[in-house]
Coordinates of N, CA and C in Angstrom, one line a residue:
X1 N 1.2 -1.2 -0.6 CA 0.0 -0.6 -0.3 C 1.0 0.5 0.2
X2 N 2.1 0.9 0.7 CA 2.7 2.0 0.6 C 3.7 2.4 -0.6
X3 N 4.1 0.9 -0.6 CA 4.6 1.8 -2.7 C 3.6 2.4 -3.6
X4 N 2.5 1.6 -3.5 CA 1.5 1.9 -4.1 C 1.6 3.6 -3.9
X5 N 1.7 4.7 -2.9 CA 0.3 5.7 -3.2 C 2.1 6.5 -3.3
X6 N 3.9 6.2 -2.8 CA 4.6 6.0 -3.4 C 5.1 6.6 -4.5
X7 N 5.0 5.6 -5.4 CA 4.5 5.4 -7.0 C 4.1 6.0 -7.5
X8 N 3.0 6.5 -7.2 CA 2.2 7.7 -7.8 C 2.3 9.1 -7.6
X9 N 2.7 9.4 -6.2 CA 3.2 11.1 -5.7 C 4.8 11.1 -6.4
X10 N 5.6 10.1 -6.7 CA 6.7 10.4 -7.7 C 6.3 10.2 -9.0
X11 N 4.9 9.5 -9.5 CA 4.4 10.2 -10.8 C 3.5 11.4 -10.8
X12 N 3.0 11.9 -10.2 CA 2.6 13.3 -10.3 C 4.0 14.3 -9.8
X13 N 4.8 13.5 -9.4 CA 5.9 14.8 -9.3 C 6.9 15.1 -10.3
X14 N 7.0 13.8 -11.6 CA 7.3 13.7 -13.0 C 5.8 15.1 -13.7
X15 N 4.9 14.6 -13.2 CA 4.4 15.3 -14.5 C 4.1 16.7 -14.2
X16 N 4.8 17.1 -12.6 CA 4.7 18.8 -12.2 C 5.6 19.2 -12.7
X17 N 6.7 18.4 -12.5 CA 7.8 19.1 -13.2 C 7.8 19.3 -14.7
X18 N 7.3 18.4 -15.3 CA 7.3 17.8 -16.6 C 6.6 19.1 -16.5
X19 N 5.9 19.5 -16.2 CA 5.0 20.8 -16.7 C 5.8 21.8 -16.9
X20 N 6.3 22.5 -15.5 CA 7.1 23.2 -15.3 C 8.4 23.9 -15.6
X21 N 9.3 23.0 -16.1 CA 10.2 23.2 -16.9 C 10.3 23.7 -17.8
X22 N 9.1 22.4 -18.8 CA 9.5 22.8 -19.8 C 8.3 25.0 -20.3
X23 N 7.5 24.9 -18.9 CA 7.8 26.8 -19.3 C 8.1 27.9 -19.3
X24 N 9.0 27.2 -18.4 CA 10.5 28.1 -17.7 C 11.5 27.2 -19.0
X25 N 12.2 26.8 -20.0 CA 13.2 26.8 -20.8 C 12.6 27.7 -21.9
X26 N 14.1 27.8 -21.6 CA 15.0 29.2 -22.6 C 15.4 28.3 -23.7
X27 N 15.8 27.2 -23.8 CA 16.7 26.5 -25.3 C 16.4 25.6 -24.8
X28 N 15.5 24.0 -25.6 CA 15.7 22.9 -25.5 C 15.8 22.2 -24.3
X29 N 17.2 21.9 -24.2 CA 18.3 21.3 -23.2 C 17.0 21.9 -21.9
X30 N 17.2 23.3 -21.3 CA 17.3 23.8 -20.6 C 15.8 22.7 -19.5
X31 N 14.9 22.0 -20.1 CA 14.5 21.9 -19.4 C 14.6 20.0 -19.2
X32 N 15.3 19.8 -19.9 CA 15.7 18.7 -19.4 C 16.9 17.8 -18.5
X33 N 17.3 19.5 -19.2 CA 18.7 19.4 -17.9 C 18.0 19.5 -16.3
X34 N 17.4 20.4 -16.2 CA 16.1 20.7 -15.1 C 15.5 18.9 -14.5
X35 N 15.4 18.8 -15.3 CA 15.0 17.6 -15.1 C 15.6 16.1 -14.2
X36 N 17.3 16.3 -15.8 CA 18.0 15.4 -15.0 C 18.8 15.9 -13.4
X37 N 18.8 16.9 -13.5 CA 19.1 17.1 -12.3 C 18.0 17.0 -10.6
X38 N 16.7 16.9 -11.2 CA 16.2 16.8 -9.8 C 15.9 15.0 -10.1
X39 N 16.7 14.0 -10.9 CA 16.7 12.3 -10.6 C 18.0 12.6 -9.9
X40 N 19.2 13.3 -9.9 CA 20.7 13.2 -9.5 C 20.2 13.9 -7.4
X41 N 18.5 14.5 -7.6 CA 18.8 15.4 -6.1 C 18.2 13.8 -5.5
X42 N 17.0 13.0 -6.3 CA 16.1 11.7 -6.1 C 17.1 11.1 -5.5
X43 N 17.9 10.4 -6.5 CA 19.0 9.4 -6.9 C 20.2 9.7 -5.3
X44 N 20.5 10.9 -4.8 CA 21.2 10.9 -3.3 C 21.1 11.9 -2.2
X45 N 19.9 11.8 -2.5 CA 18.4 12.3 -1.1 C 17.7 11.0 -1.0
X46 N 16.9 10.7 -2.4 CA 15.5 9.7 -1.9 C 15.8 8.6 -1.7
X47 N 16.4 8.5 -2.8 CA 17.4 7.0 -3.6 C 17.4 5.5 -1.7
X48 N 18.4 6.3 -0.6 CA 18.8 6.1 0.5 C 17.3 5.8 1.4
X49 N 16.5 6.9 1.4 CA 15.8 6.0 2.7 C 14.3 5.2 1.8
X50 N 14.5 5.3 0.4 CA 13.5 4.4 0.4 C 14.3 3.5 0.2
X51 N 15.2 2.6 -0.1 CA 15.8 1.7 0.0 C 15.6 0.8 1.6
X52 N 16.0 1.8 2.4 CA 16.2 2.0 3.7 C 14.9 1.7 3.8
X53 N 13.2 1.8 3.7 CA 11.9 1.5 4.3 C 12.0 -0.5 3.6
X54 N 13.1 -0.6 2.8 CA 13.5 -2.0 2.0 C 12.0 -1.7 0.6
X55 N 12.4 -1.1 0.1 CA 11.8 -1.2 -0.6 C 12.6 -0.7 -1.8
X56 N 12.4 -2.0 -3.4 CA 13.9 -2.5 -4.1 C 13.4 -2.7 -5.1
X57 N 13.8 -1.4 -6.2 CA 13.4 -1.4 -7.2 C 13.1 -2.1 -8.3
X58 N 12.0 -2.8 -9.3 CA 12.1 -4.4 -9.3 C 12.7 -4.1 -10.8
X59 N 12.8 -3.5 -11.8 CA 13.7 -3.5 -13.1 C 14.9 -2.9 -13.4
X60 N 15.9 -3.8 -13.9 CA 16.9 -3.1 -14.1 C 16.8 -2.4 -15.5
X61 N 17.9 -1.6 -15.9 CA 18.5 -0.5 -15.0 C 16.8 -0.3 -13.7
X62 N 17.8 0.6 -13.1 CA 16.7 1.1 -12.3 C 15.9 2.6 -12.6
X63 N 14.9 2.3 -11.5 CA 14.2 3.8 -12.3 C 14.7 5.4 -12.9
X64 N 15.2 5.3 -11.6 CA 15.8 7.0 -12.5 C 16.9 6.7 -13.6
X65 N 17.6 5.7 -13.3 CA 18.5 5.5 -14.4 C 17.4 5.1 -15.7
X66 N 16.6 4.8 -15.7 CA 15.3 4.9 -16.9 C 15.8 5.9 -17.5
X67 N 15.2 7.3 -16.2 CA 14.0 7.9 -16.3 C 15.5 9.0 -17.3
X68 N 16.6 8.8 -16.2 CA 17.5 9.5 -17.3 C 17.9 9.4 -18.5
X69 N 18.1 7.9 -19.2 CA 17.9 7.9 -19.9 C 17.5 8.5 -21.3
X70 N 16.0 7.9 -21.0 CA 15.1 8.5 -21.7 C 16.1 9.4 -22.3
X71 N 15.1 10.8 -21.5 CA 15.2 12.1 -21.1 C 16.3 12.0 -21.8
X72 N 17.1 11.7 -21.9 CA 18.3 11.8 -22.5 C 18.0 11.7 -24.4
X73 N 17.4 9.9 -24.2 CA 17.7 10.1 -25.2 C 16.4 10.8 -26.5
X74 N 15.3 10.6 -25.7 CA 14.1 11.2 -26.8 C 13.9 13.0 -26.3
X75 N 14.5 12.9 -25.2 CA 13.8 14.6 -24.3 C 13.2 14.4 -23.8
X76 N 12.4 15.7 -22.7 CA 11.4 16.2 -21.5 C 10.8 14.7 -22.0
X77 N 9.6 15.6 -22.7 CA 8.6 15.1 -23.1 C 8.0 13.6 -23.4
X78 N 9.0 13.3 -24.1 CA 8.5 11.9 -24.3 C 9.6 11.4 -23.9
X79 N 10.8 11.7 -22.7 CA 11.0 10.6 -21.9 C 10.7 11.0 -20.6
X80 N 9.7 11.7 -20.4 CA 9.0 12.2 -19.3 C 8.1 11.1 -19.2
X81 N 7.2 10.6 -20.8 CA 5.5 9.8 -20.8 C 6.1 8.0 -21.2
X82 N 7.8 7.9 -21.5 CA 8.1 6.5 -21.3 C 8.4 5.7 -19.6
X83 N 8.9 6.7 -18.7 CA 9.0 7.1 -17.5 C 8.2 6.6 -16.0
X84 N 6.6 7.2 -16.8 CA 5.8 7.4 -16.5 C 4.9 6.4 -16.7
X85 N 5.3 5.3 -18.0 CA 4.4 4.4 -18.4 C 5.4 2.9 -18.2
X86 N 6.7 3.3 -17.3 CA 7.3 2.4 -16.9 C 6.6 1.8 -15.2
X87 N 6.5 2.8 -14.8 CA 6.2 3.4 -13.4 C 5.3 2.8 -12.5
X88 N 4.1 2.7 -13.9 CA 3.0 2.5 -14.5 C 3.0 1.2 -14.0
X89 N 3.8 0.4 -14.7 CA 3.9 -1.5 -14.8 C 5.6 -1.7 -13.8
X90 N 5.6 -1.3 -12.4 CA 5.4 -1.8 -11.3 C 4.3 -2.2 -10.9
X91 N 5.1 -2.9 -10.2 CA 3.3 -4.0 -9.2 C 4.0 -4.7 -8.9
X92 N 3.1 -5.8 -7.8 CA 4.0 -6.5 -6.9 C 4.7 -7.5 -7.8
X93 N 3.4 -7.8 -8.6 CA 3.4 -9.4 -9.5 C 4.2 -9.1 -10.8
X94 N 5.1 -8.0 -11.3 CA 6.0 -7.4 -11.7 C 7.2 -8.6 -11.2
X95 N 8.0 -9.6 -11.6 CA 9.5 -10.1 -11.3 C 10.6 -9.3 -10.8
X96 N 10.8 -8.7 -10.1 CA 12.7 -8.7 -9.8 C 13.4 -8.9 -10.9
X97 N 14.5 -7.9 -11.2 CA 15.4 -8.3 -12.6 C 14.8 -7.9 -13.3
X98 N 14.2 -7.4 -13.7 CA 13.6 -7.6 -15.3 C 14.3 -6.3 -16.2
X99 N 14.5 -7.1 -17.6 CA 15.4 -5.8 -18.0 C 14.5 -4.9 -19.1
X100 N 14.3 -3.6 -19.0 CA 13.0 -2.3 -19.5 C 14.0 -1.7 -20.3
X101 N 14.3 -1.6 -21.2 CA 14.8 -0.3 -21.8 C 14.7 0.7 -22.9
X102 N 14.8 2.1 -22.5 CA 14.3 3.1 -23.7 C 14.5 2.5 -24.6

């Protein structure tokens, strides 16, 4: 139950971040750079807290790494969309170690 709430919160944050960075973007890469900075901040500060709570990413590469690659490869909008689709596929029925690349 807690994992579902955290996943939904992350989903909402991604879309809020995507909306605000596109409004503030002065160049095509400014929004992507802001999103990548948020991903790095999550990895540094949020991921250790989630790991301590006993929640592990079921996918390889991890969801934050997937988001980083997707945004870098496809840009902010499509990369955010692909990441959101992946987060919605994360269920207790998904086997751990599932390889899923953008």
